[in-house]
């Protein structure tokens, strides 16, 4: 299901030179390690699908370069040094290999068209993807965890096959609007965030919210949404502490990996 970039679109490796960005700073390596930790933990939770899903983050200090996973590697195999740095034209600025085709065409256009989206996580994680396939809006906002996303979701209803050119990436970016969470009908989900920690936090809790909703629906009993005024109030309470909670959440997964899979840092 994954695709390599077509001939003619294959990224060129940009050689080092006096005008090349500094991609070996501590900030860049910490971003690589944060992202590698997210890949590893996503694999543990079953959020990935083979070699088809992709996470990206703008390089600290640069608005036209992004870190992304290379084509052909499963999430559980990735380390900080295996990740690629690409520009919006498809050039690989650092790293060995190339991005998967749909990863490049979706993520490059998301980051270019939506500067606020400094981080973009795209998965086919099972419960969120299952709800993207159902009639109506995916989230009912019946459980407390779901209220973290109240008013923050959009639905891309115009599934158009694989994103194998810039037009599809632009279309997906245009469907986002002001949302942070995009349910892509018949496809999966996209989580956008200002930091890797906040994107990870949203990805994790989104799948948990979708899982408990699917379990509630499986009972065959009516699932009752929270009253809008209470949902809004609970959302505001949750969002007030989200950046710090997300930072601590990411720190916790890195501690776990440091103890159990420290190779992710390499």
PDB file of N, CA and C in Angstrom, residues 69-153:
ATOM      1  N   UNK A  69       9.529  10.363   8.670  1.00  0.00           N
ATOM      2  CA  UNK A  69      10.067   9.008   8.623  1.00  0.00           C
ATOM      3  C   UNK A  69      10.375   8.587   7.180  1.00  0.00           C
ATOM      4  N   UNK A  70      11.400   7.749   6.994  1.00  0.00           N
ATOM      5  CA  UNK A  70      11.773   7.285   5.660  1.00  0.00           C
ATOM      6  C   UNK A  70      10.874   6.152   5.178  1.00  0.00           C
ATOM      7  N   UNK A  71      10.746   6.055   3.875  1.00  0.00           N
ATOM      8  CA  UNK A  71       9.969   5.001   3.243  1.00  0.00           C
ATOM      9  C   UNK A  71      10.584   3.639   3.540  1.00  0.00           C
ATOM     10  N   UNK A  72       9.727   2.682   3.901  1.00  0.00           N
ATOM     11  CA  UNK A  72      10.150   1.303   4.044  1.00  0.00           C
ATOM     12  C   UNK A  72      10.461   0.842   5.451  1.00  0.00           C
ATOM     13  N   UNK A  73      10.336   1.749   6.430  1.00  0.00           N
ATOM     14  CA  UNK A  73      10.654   1.403   7.817  1.00  0.00           C
ATOM     15  C   UNK A  73       9.386   1.416   8.666  1.00  0.00           C
ATOM     16  N   UNK A  74       9.217   0.389   9.482  1.00  0.00           N
ATOM     17  CA  UNK A  74       8.118   0.352  10.438  1.00  0.00           C
ATOM     18  C   UNK A  74       8.415   1.295  11.597  1.00  0.00           C
ATOM     19  N   UNK A  75       7.368   1.767  12.260  1.00  0.00           N
ATOM     20  CA  UNK A  75       7.547   2.686  13.377  1.00  0.00           C
ATOM     21  C   UNK A  75       8.503   2.127  14.430  1.00  0.00           C
ATOM     22  N   UNK A  76       8.384   0.833  14.725  1.00  0.00           N
ATOM     23  CA  UNK A  76       9.172   0.233  15.818  1.00  0.00           C
ATOM     24  C   UNK A  76      10.659   0.140  15.476  1.00  0.00           C
ATOM     25  N   UNK A  77      11.023   0.356  14.211  1.00  0.00           N
ATOM     26  CA  UNK A  77      12.425   0.296  13.798  1.00  0.00           C
ATOM     27  C   UNK A  77      13.122   1.655  13.840  1.00  0.00           C
ATOM     28  N   UNK A  78      12.364   2.724  13.975  1.00  0.00           N
ATOM     29  CA  UNK A  78      12.925   4.053  13.767  1.00  0.00           C
ATOM     30  C   UNK A  78      13.739   4.545  14.953  1.00  0.00           C
ATOM     31  N   UNK A  79      14.785   5.274  14.636  1.00  0.00           N
ATOM     32  CA  UNK A  79      15.617   5.947  15.620  1.00  0.00           C
ATOM     33  C   UNK A  79      15.789   7.398  15.182  1.00  0.00           C
ATOM     34  N   UNK A  80      16.335   8.206  16.064  1.00  0.00           N
ATOM     35  CA  UNK A  80      16.494   9.628  15.755  1.00  0.00           C
ATOM     36  C   UNK A  80      17.302   9.849  14.481  1.00  0.00           C
ATOM     37  N   UNK A  81      18.366   9.091  14.301  1.00  0.00           N
ATOM     38  CA  UNK A  81      19.236   9.312  13.143  1.00  0.00           C
ATOM     39  C   UNK A  81      18.666   8.756  11.846  1.00  0.00           C
ATOM     40  N   UNK A  82      17.699   7.845  11.933  1.00  0.00           N
ATOM     41  CA  UNK A  82      17.088   7.294  10.721  1.00  0.00           C
ATOM     42  C   UNK A  82      16.077   8.262  10.093  1.00  0.00           C
ATOM     43  N   UNK A  83      15.625   9.248  10.836  1.00  0.00           N
ATOM     44  CA  UNK A  83      14.624  10.161  10.315  1.00  0.00           C
ATOM     45  C   UNK A  83      15.241  11.096   9.275  1.00  0.00           C
ATOM     46  N   UNK A  84      14.428  11.486   8.316  1.00  0.00           N
ATOM     47  CA  UNK A  84      14.874  12.368   7.235  1.00  0.00           C
ATOM     48  C   UNK A  84      14.526  13.810   7.549  1.00  0.00           C
ATOM     49  N   UNK A  85      15.285  14.726   6.964  1.00  0.00           N
ATOM     50  CA  UNK A  85      14.896  16.125   6.921  1.00  0.00           C
ATOM     51  C   UNK A  85      14.738  16.503   5.454  1.00  0.00           C
ATOM     52  N   UNK A  86      13.550  17.006   5.112  1.00  0.00           N
ATOM     53  CA  UNK A  86      13.217  17.336   3.721  1.00  0.00           C
ATOM     54  C   UNK A  86      12.790  18.788   3.613  1.00  0.00           C
ATOM     55  N   UNK A  87      12.887  19.325   2.389  1.00  0.00           N
ATOM     56  CA  UNK A  87      12.287  20.626   2.139  1.00  0.00           C
ATOM     57  C   UNK A  87      10.955  20.431   1.424  1.00  0.00           C
ATOM     58  N   UNK A  88      10.258  21.505   1.123  1.00  0.00           N
ATOM     59  CA  UNK A  88       8.924  21.411   0.531  1.00  0.00           C
ATOM     60  C   UNK A  88       8.951  21.037  -0.951  1.00  0.00           C
ATOM     61  N   UNK A  89      10.145  20.946  -1.519  1.00  0.00           N
ATOM     62  CA  UNK A  89      10.278  20.601  -2.934  1.00  0.00           C
ATOM     63  C   UNK A  89      10.645  19.137  -3.142  1.00  0.00           C
ATOM     64  N   UNK A  90      10.805  18.414  -2.058  1.00  0.00           N
ATOM     65  CA  UNK A  90      11.125  17.000  -2.179  1.00  0.00           C
ATOM     66  C   UNK A  90      12.591  16.676  -2.053  1.00  0.00           C
ATOM     67  N   UNK A  91      13.407  17.676  -1.754  1.00  0.00           N
ATOM     68  CA  UNK A  91      14.825  17.418  -1.553  1.00  0.00           C
ATOM     69  C   UNK A  91      15.077  16.865  -0.158  1.00  0.00           C
ATOM     70  N   UNK A  92      15.863  15.805  -0.065  1.00  0.00           N
ATOM     71  CA  UNK A  92      16.294  15.276   1.230  1.00  0.00           C
ATOM     72  C   UNK A  92      17.538  16.054   1.640  1.00  0.00           C
ATOM     73  N   UNK A  93      17.397  16.853   2.680  1.00  0.00           N
ATOM     74  CA  UNK A  93      18.484  17.705   3.136  1.00  0.00           C
ATOM     75  C   UNK A  93      19.404  16.951   4.085  1.00  0.00           C
ATOM     76  N   UNK A  94      18.865  15.993   4.818  1.00  0.00           N
ATOM     77  CA  UNK A  94      19.670  15.185   5.733  1.00  0.00           C
ATOM     78  C   UNK A  94      19.012  13.820   5.886  1.00  0.00           C
ATOM     79  N   UNK A  95      19.835  12.787   5.933  1.00  0.00           N
ATOM     80  CA  UNK A  95      19.327  11.437   6.131  1.00  0.00           C
ATOM     81  C   UNK A  95      19.484  10.576   4.900  1.00  0.00           C
ATOM     82  N   UNK A  96      19.338   9.278   5.093  1.00  0.00           N
ATOM     83  CA  UNK A  96      19.461   8.315   4.008  1.00  0.00           C
ATOM     84  C   UNK A  96      18.090   7.784   3.624  1.00  0.00           C
ATOM     85  N   UNK A  97      17.798   7.746   2.337  1.00  0.00           N
ATOM     86  CA  UNK A  97      16.516   7.262   1.847  1.00  0.00           C
ATOM     87  C   UNK A  97      15.658   8.402   1.363  1.00  0.00           C
ATOM     88  N   UNK A  98      14.371   8.156   1.317  1.00  0.00           N
ATOM     89  CA  UNK A  98      13.415   9.148   0.856  1.00  0.00           C
ATOM     90  C   UNK A  98      12.112   8.963   1.604  1.00  0.00           C
ATOM     91  N   UNK A  99      11.265   9.990   1.651  1.00  0.00           N
ATOM     92  CA  UNK A  99       9.960   9.810   2.293  1.00  0.00           C
ATOM     93  C   UNK A  99       9.042   8.969   1.416  1.00  0.00           C
ATOM     94  N   UNK A 100       8.103   8.320   2.034  1.00  0.00           N
ATOM     95  CA  UNK A 100       7.046   7.636   1.272  1.00  0.00           C
ATOM     96  C   UNK A 100       6.255   8.693   0.494  1.00  0.00           C
ATOM     97  N   UNK A 101       5.749   8.344  -0.673  1.00  0.00           N
ATOM     98  CA  UNK A 101       5.144   9.334  -1.562  1.00  0.00           C
ATOM     99  C   UNK A 101       3.995  10.086  -0.913  1.00  0.00           C
ATOM    100  N   UNK A 102       3.032   9.361  -0.317  1.00  0.00           N
ATOM    101  CA  UNK A 102       1.896  10.064   0.267  1.00  0.00           C
ATOM    102  C   UNK A 102       2.324  10.879   1.484  1.00  0.00           C
ATOM    103  N   UNK A 103       3.372  10.411   2.181  1.00  0.00           N
ATOM    104  CA  UNK A 103       3.879  11.195   3.304  1.00  0.00           C
ATOM    105  C   UNK A 103       4.384  12.543   2.817  1.00  0.00           C
ATOM    106  N   UNK A 104       5.149  12.531   1.729  1.00  0.00           N
ATOM    107  CA  UNK A 104       5.659  13.799   1.213  1.00  0.00           C
ATOM    108  C   UNK A 104       4.526  14.699   0.736  1.00  0.00           C
ATOM    109  N   UNK A 105       3.629  14.176  -0.073  1.00  0.00           N
ATOM    110  CA  UNK A 105       2.600  15.032  -0.670  1.00  0.00           C
ATOM    111  C   UNK A 105       1.583  15.544   0.345  1.00  0.00           C
ATOM    112  N   UNK A 106       1.340  14.792   1.403  1.00  0.00           N
ATOM    113  CA  UNK A 106       0.442  15.286   2.449  1.00  0.00           C
ATOM    114  C   UNK A 106       1.182  16.244   3.381  1.00  0.00           C
ATOM    115  N   UNK A 107       2.304  15.813   3.916  1.00  0.00           N
ATOM    116  CA  UNK A 107       2.944  16.579   4.978  1.00  0.00           C
ATOM    117  C   UNK A 107       3.601  17.858   4.471  1.00  0.00           C
ATOM    118  N   UNK A 108       4.219  17.805   3.310  1.00  0.00           N
ATOM    119  CA  UNK A 108       4.825  19.029   2.769  1.00  0.00           C
ATOM    120  C   UNK A 108       3.767  20.097   2.554  1.00  0.00           C
ATOM    121  N   UNK A 109       2.604  19.693   2.039  1.00  0.00           N
ATOM    122  CA  UNK A 109       1.558  20.683   1.747  1.00  0.00           C
ATOM    123  C   UNK A 109       0.861  21.151   3.022  1.00  0.00           C
ATOM    124  N   UNK A 110       0.705  20.263   3.998  1.00  0.00           N
ATOM    125  CA  UNK A 110       0.136  20.679   5.286  1.00  0.00           C
ATOM    126  C   UNK A 110       1.032  21.738   5.929  1.00  0.00           C
ATOM    127  N   UNK A 111       2.329  21.458   6.017  1.00  0.00           N
ATOM    128  CA  UNK A 111       3.238  22.402   6.665  1.00  0.00           C
ATOM    129  C   UNK A 111       3.362  23.710   5.876  1.00  0.00           C
ATOM    130  N   UNK A 112       3.352  23.623   4.565  1.00  0.00           N
ATOM    131  CA  UNK A 112       3.484  24.839   3.750  1.00  0.00           C
ATOM    132  C   UNK A 112       2.234  25.703   3.824  1.00  0.00           C
ATOM    133  N   UNK A 113       1.068  25.081   3.742  1.00  0.00           N
ATOM    134  CA  UNK A 113      -0.196  25.820   3.678  1.00  0.00           C
ATOM    135  C   UNK A 113      -0.737  26.213   5.042  1.00  0.00           C
ATOM    136  N   UNK A 114      -0.321  25.491   6.087  1.00  0.00           N
ATOM    137  CA  UNK A 114      -0.822  25.753   7.439  1.00  0.00           C
ATOM    138  C   UNK A 114       0.364  25.950   8.377  1.00  0.00           C
ATOM    139  N   UNK A 115       0.970  27.129   8.395  1.00  0.00           N
ATOM    140  CA  UNK A 115       2.165  27.348   9.222  1.00  0.00           C
ATOM    141  C   UNK A 115       1.959  27.034  10.700  1.00  0.00           C
ATOM    142  N   UNK A 116       0.716  27.138  11.201  1.00  0.00           N
ATOM    143  CA  UNK A 116       0.465  26.832  12.617  1.00  0.00           C
ATOM    144  C   UNK A 116       0.674  25.348  12.903  1.00  0.00           C
ATOM    145  N   UNK A 117       0.580  24.528  11.865  1.00  0.00           N
ATOM    146  CA  UNK A 117       0.729  23.075  12.026  1.00  0.00           C
ATOM    147  C   UNK A 117       2.212  22.724  11.981  1.00  0.00           C
ATOM    148  N   UNK A 118       2.888  22.955  13.075  1.00  0.00           N
ATOM    149  CA  UNK A 118       4.318  22.659  13.121  1.00  0.00           C
ATOM    150  C   UNK A 118       4.583  21.156  13.233  1.00  0.00           C
ATOM    151  N   UNK A 119       3.555  20.432  13.622  1.00  0.00           N
ATOM    152  CA  UNK A 119       3.663  18.977  13.756  1.00  0.00           C
ATOM    153  C   UNK A 119       2.414  18.358  13.137  1.00  0.00           C
ATOM    154  N   UNK A 120       2.595  17.259  12.413  1.00  0.00           N
ATOM    155  CA  UNK A 120       1.459  16.570  11.795  1.00  0.00           C
ATOM    156  C   UNK A 120       1.661  15.067  11.928  1.00  0.00           C
ATOM    157  N   UNK A 121       0.715  14.412  12.598  1.00  0.00           N
ATOM    158  CA  UNK A 121       0.756  12.965  12.773  1.00  0.00           C
ATOM    159  C   UNK A 121      -0.413  12.366  11.990  1.00  0.00           C
ATOM    160  N   UNK A 122      -0.098  11.460  11.072  1.00  0.00           N
ATOM    161  CA  UNK A 122      -1.158  10.789  10.300  1.00  0.00           C
ATOM    162  C   UNK A 122      -1.085   9.294  10.558  1.00  0.00           C
ATOM    163  N   UNK A 123      -2.217   8.722  10.978  1.00  0.00           N
ATOM    164  CA  UNK A 123      -2.273   7.283  11.224  1.00  0.00           C
ATOM    165  C   UNK A 123      -3.584   6.698  10.710  1.00  0.00           C
ATOM    166  N   UNK A 124      -3.560   5.381  10.611  1.00  0.00           N
ATOM    167  CA  UNK A 124      -4.771   4.595  10.371  1.00  0.00           C
ATOM    168  C   UNK A 124      -5.100   3.823  11.651  1.00  0.00           C
ATOM    169  N   UNK A 125      -4.869   4.442  12.813  1.00  0.00           N
ATOM    170  CA  UNK A 125      -5.093   3.723  14.072  1.00  0.00           C
ATOM    171  C   UNK A 125      -6.545   3.242  14.128  1.00  0.00           C
ATOM    172  N   UNK A 126      -6.778   2.028  14.625  1.00  0.00           N
ATOM    173  CA  UNK A 126      -8.020   1.309  14.337  1.00  0.00           C
ATOM    174  C   UNK A 126      -9.318   1.965  14.781  1.00  0.00           C
ATOM    175  N   UNK A 127      -9.399   2.450  15.999  1.00  0.00           N
ATOM    176  CA  UNK A 127     -10.693   2.954  16.465  1.00  0.00           C
ATOM    177  C   UNK A 127     -11.044   4.293  15.815  1.00  0.00           C
ATOM    178  N   UNK A 128     -10.084   5.189  15.702  1.00  0.00           N
ATOM    179  CA  UNK A 128     -10.356   6.460  15.031  1.00  0.00           C
ATOM    180  C   UNK A 128     -10.691   6.238  13.564  1.00  0.00           C
ATOM    181  N   UNK A 129      -9.967   5.318  12.916  1.00  0.00           N
ATOM    182  CA  UNK A 129     -10.243   5.034  11.514  1.00  0.00           C
ATOM    183  C   UNK A 129     -11.622   4.389  11.351  1.00  0.00           C
ATOM    184  N   UNK A 130     -11.982   3.503  12.268  1.00  0.00           N
ATOM    185  CA  UNK A 130     -13.315   2.883  12.202  1.00  0.00           C
ATOM    186  C   UNK A 130     -14.412   3.940  12.260  1.00  0.00           C
ATOM    187  N   UNK A 131     -14.262   4.921  13.143  1.00  0.00           N
ATOM    188  CA  UNK A 131     -15.287   5.960  13.244  1.00  0.00           C
ATOM    189  C   UNK A 131     -15.291   6.872  12.028  1.00  0.00           C
ATOM    190  N   UNK A 132     -14.152   6.973  11.331  1.00  0.00           N
ATOM    191  CA  UNK A 132     -14.123   7.775  10.100  1.00  0.00           C
ATOM    192  C   UNK A 132     -14.926   7.110   8.983  1.00  0.00           C
ATOM    193  N   UNK A 133     -15.250   5.844   9.145  1.00  0.00           N
ATOM    194  CA  UNK A 133     -15.978   5.097   8.125  1.00  0.00           C
ATOM    195  C   UNK A 133     -17.488   5.082   8.353  1.00  0.00           C
ATOM    196  N   UNK A 134     -17.924   5.660   9.462  1.00  0.00           N
ATOM    197  CA  UNK A 134     -19.341   5.584   9.814  1.00  0.00           C
ATOM    198  C   UNK A 134     -20.107   6.824   9.356  1.00  0.00           C
ATOM    199  N   UNK A 135     -21.411   6.698   9.339  1.00  0.00           N
ATOM    200  CA  UNK A 135     -22.274   7.812   8.965  1.00  0.00           C
ATOM    201  C   UNK A 135     -22.223   8.913  10.030  1.00  0.00           C
ATOM    202  N   UNK A 136     -22.282  10.155   9.585  1.00  0.00           N
ATOM    203  CA  UNK A 136     -22.343  11.277  10.516  1.00  0.00           C
ATOM    204  C   UNK A 136     -20.978  11.660  11.064  1.00  0.00           C
ATOM    205  N   UNK A 137     -20.988  12.550  12.055  1.00  0.00           N
ATOM    206  CA  UNK A 137     -19.737  12.989  12.668  1.00  0.00           C
ATOM    207  C   UNK A 137     -19.127  11.863  13.492  1.00  0.00           C
ATOM    208  N   UNK A 138     -17.834  11.698  13.431  1.00  0.00           N
ATOM    209  CA  UNK A 138     -17.210  10.548  14.112  1.00  0.00           C
ATOM    210  C   UNK A 138     -17.374  10.553  15.625  1.00  0.00           C
ATOM    211  N   UNK A 139     -17.130  11.678  16.282  1.00  0.00           N
ATOM    212  CA  UNK A 139     -17.203  11.720  17.743  1.00  0.00           C
ATOM    213  C   UNK A 139     -18.575  12.184  18.225  1.00  0.00           C
ATOM    214  N   UNK A 140     -19.118  11.469  19.184  1.00  0.00           N
ATOM    215  CA  UNK A 140     -20.413  11.815  19.782  1.00  0.00           C
ATOM    216  C   UNK A 140     -20.223  12.760  20.970  1.00  0.00           C
ATOM    217  N   UNK A 141     -19.022  12.837  21.506  1.00  0.00           N
ATOM    218  CA  UNK A 141     -18.718  13.638  22.696  1.00  0.00           C
ATOM    219  C   UNK A 141     -19.566  13.196  23.888  1.00  0.00           C
ATOM    220  N   UNK A 142     -19.522  11.877  24.107  1.00  0.00           N
ATOM    221  CA  UNK A 142     -20.262  11.279  25.211  1.00  0.00           C
ATOM    222  C   UNK A 142     -19.367  10.929  26.390  1.00  0.00           C
ATOM    223  N   UNK A 143     -18.063  10.805  26.146  1.00  0.00           N
ATOM    224  CA  UNK A 143     -17.139  10.450  27.218  1.00  0.00           C
ATOM    225  C   UNK A 143     -16.232  11.619  27.560  1.00  0.00           C
ATOM    226  N   UNK A 144     -15.746  11.639  28.786  1.00  0.00           N
ATOM    227  CA  UNK A 144     -14.924  12.767  29.233  1.00  0.00           C
ATOM    228  C   UNK A 144     -13.680  12.954  28.371  1.00  0.00           C
ATOM    229  N   UNK A 145     -13.010  11.859  28.014  1.00  0.00           N
ATOM    230  CA  UNK A 145     -11.795  11.994  27.216  1.00  0.00           C
ATOM    231  C   UNK A 145     -12.078  12.668  25.879  1.00  0.00           C
ATOM    232  N   UNK A 146     -13.227  12.358  25.287  1.00  0.00           N
ATOM    233  CA  UNK A 146     -13.585  12.965  23.998  1.00  0.00           C
ATOM    234  C   UNK A 146     -13.733  14.476  24.101  1.00  0.00           C
ATOM    235  N   UNK A 147     -14.062  14.975  25.289  1.00  0.00           N
ATOM    236  CA  UNK A 147     -14.296  16.415  25.433  1.00  0.00           C
ATOM    237  C   UNK A 147     -13.013  17.228  25.259  1.00  0.00           C
ATOM    238  N   UNK A 148     -11.873  16.599  25.342  1.00  0.00           N
ATOM    239  CA  UNK A 148     -10.600  17.253  25.017  1.00  0.00           C
ATOM    240  C   UNK A 148     -10.620  17.794  23.587  1.00  0.00           C
ATOM    241  N   UNK A 149     -11.443  17.188  22.734  1.00  0.00           N
ATOM    242  CA  UNK A 149     -11.464  17.539  21.313  1.00  0.00           C
ATOM    243  C   UNK A 149     -12.726  18.297  20.903  1.00  0.00           C
ATOM    244  N   UNK A 150     -13.500  18.698  21.889  1.00  0.00           N
ATOM    245  CA  UNK A 150     -14.761  19.388  21.603  1.00  0.00           C
ATOM    246  C   UNK A 150     -14.476  20.693  20.847  1.00  0.00           C
ATOM    247  N   UNK A 151     -15.070  20.834  19.677  1.00  0.00           N
ATOM    248  CA  UNK A 151     -14.880  22.028  18.865  1.00  0.00           C
ATOM    249  C   UNK A 151     -13.557  22.090  18.132  1.00  0.00           C
ATOM    250  N   UNK A 152     -12.773  21.025  18.188  1.00  0.00           N
ATOM    251  CA  UNK A 152     -11.435  21.041  17.569  1.00  0.00           C
ATOM    252  C   UNK A 152     -11.325  20.107  16.369  1.00  0.00           C
ATOM    253  N   UNK A 153     -12.432  19.503  15.938  1.00  0.00           N
ATOM    254  CA  UNK A 153     -12.371  18.488  14.895  1.00  0.00           C
ATOM    255  C   UNK A 153     -12.969  18.978  13.581  1.00  0.00           C
TER     256      UNK A 153
END
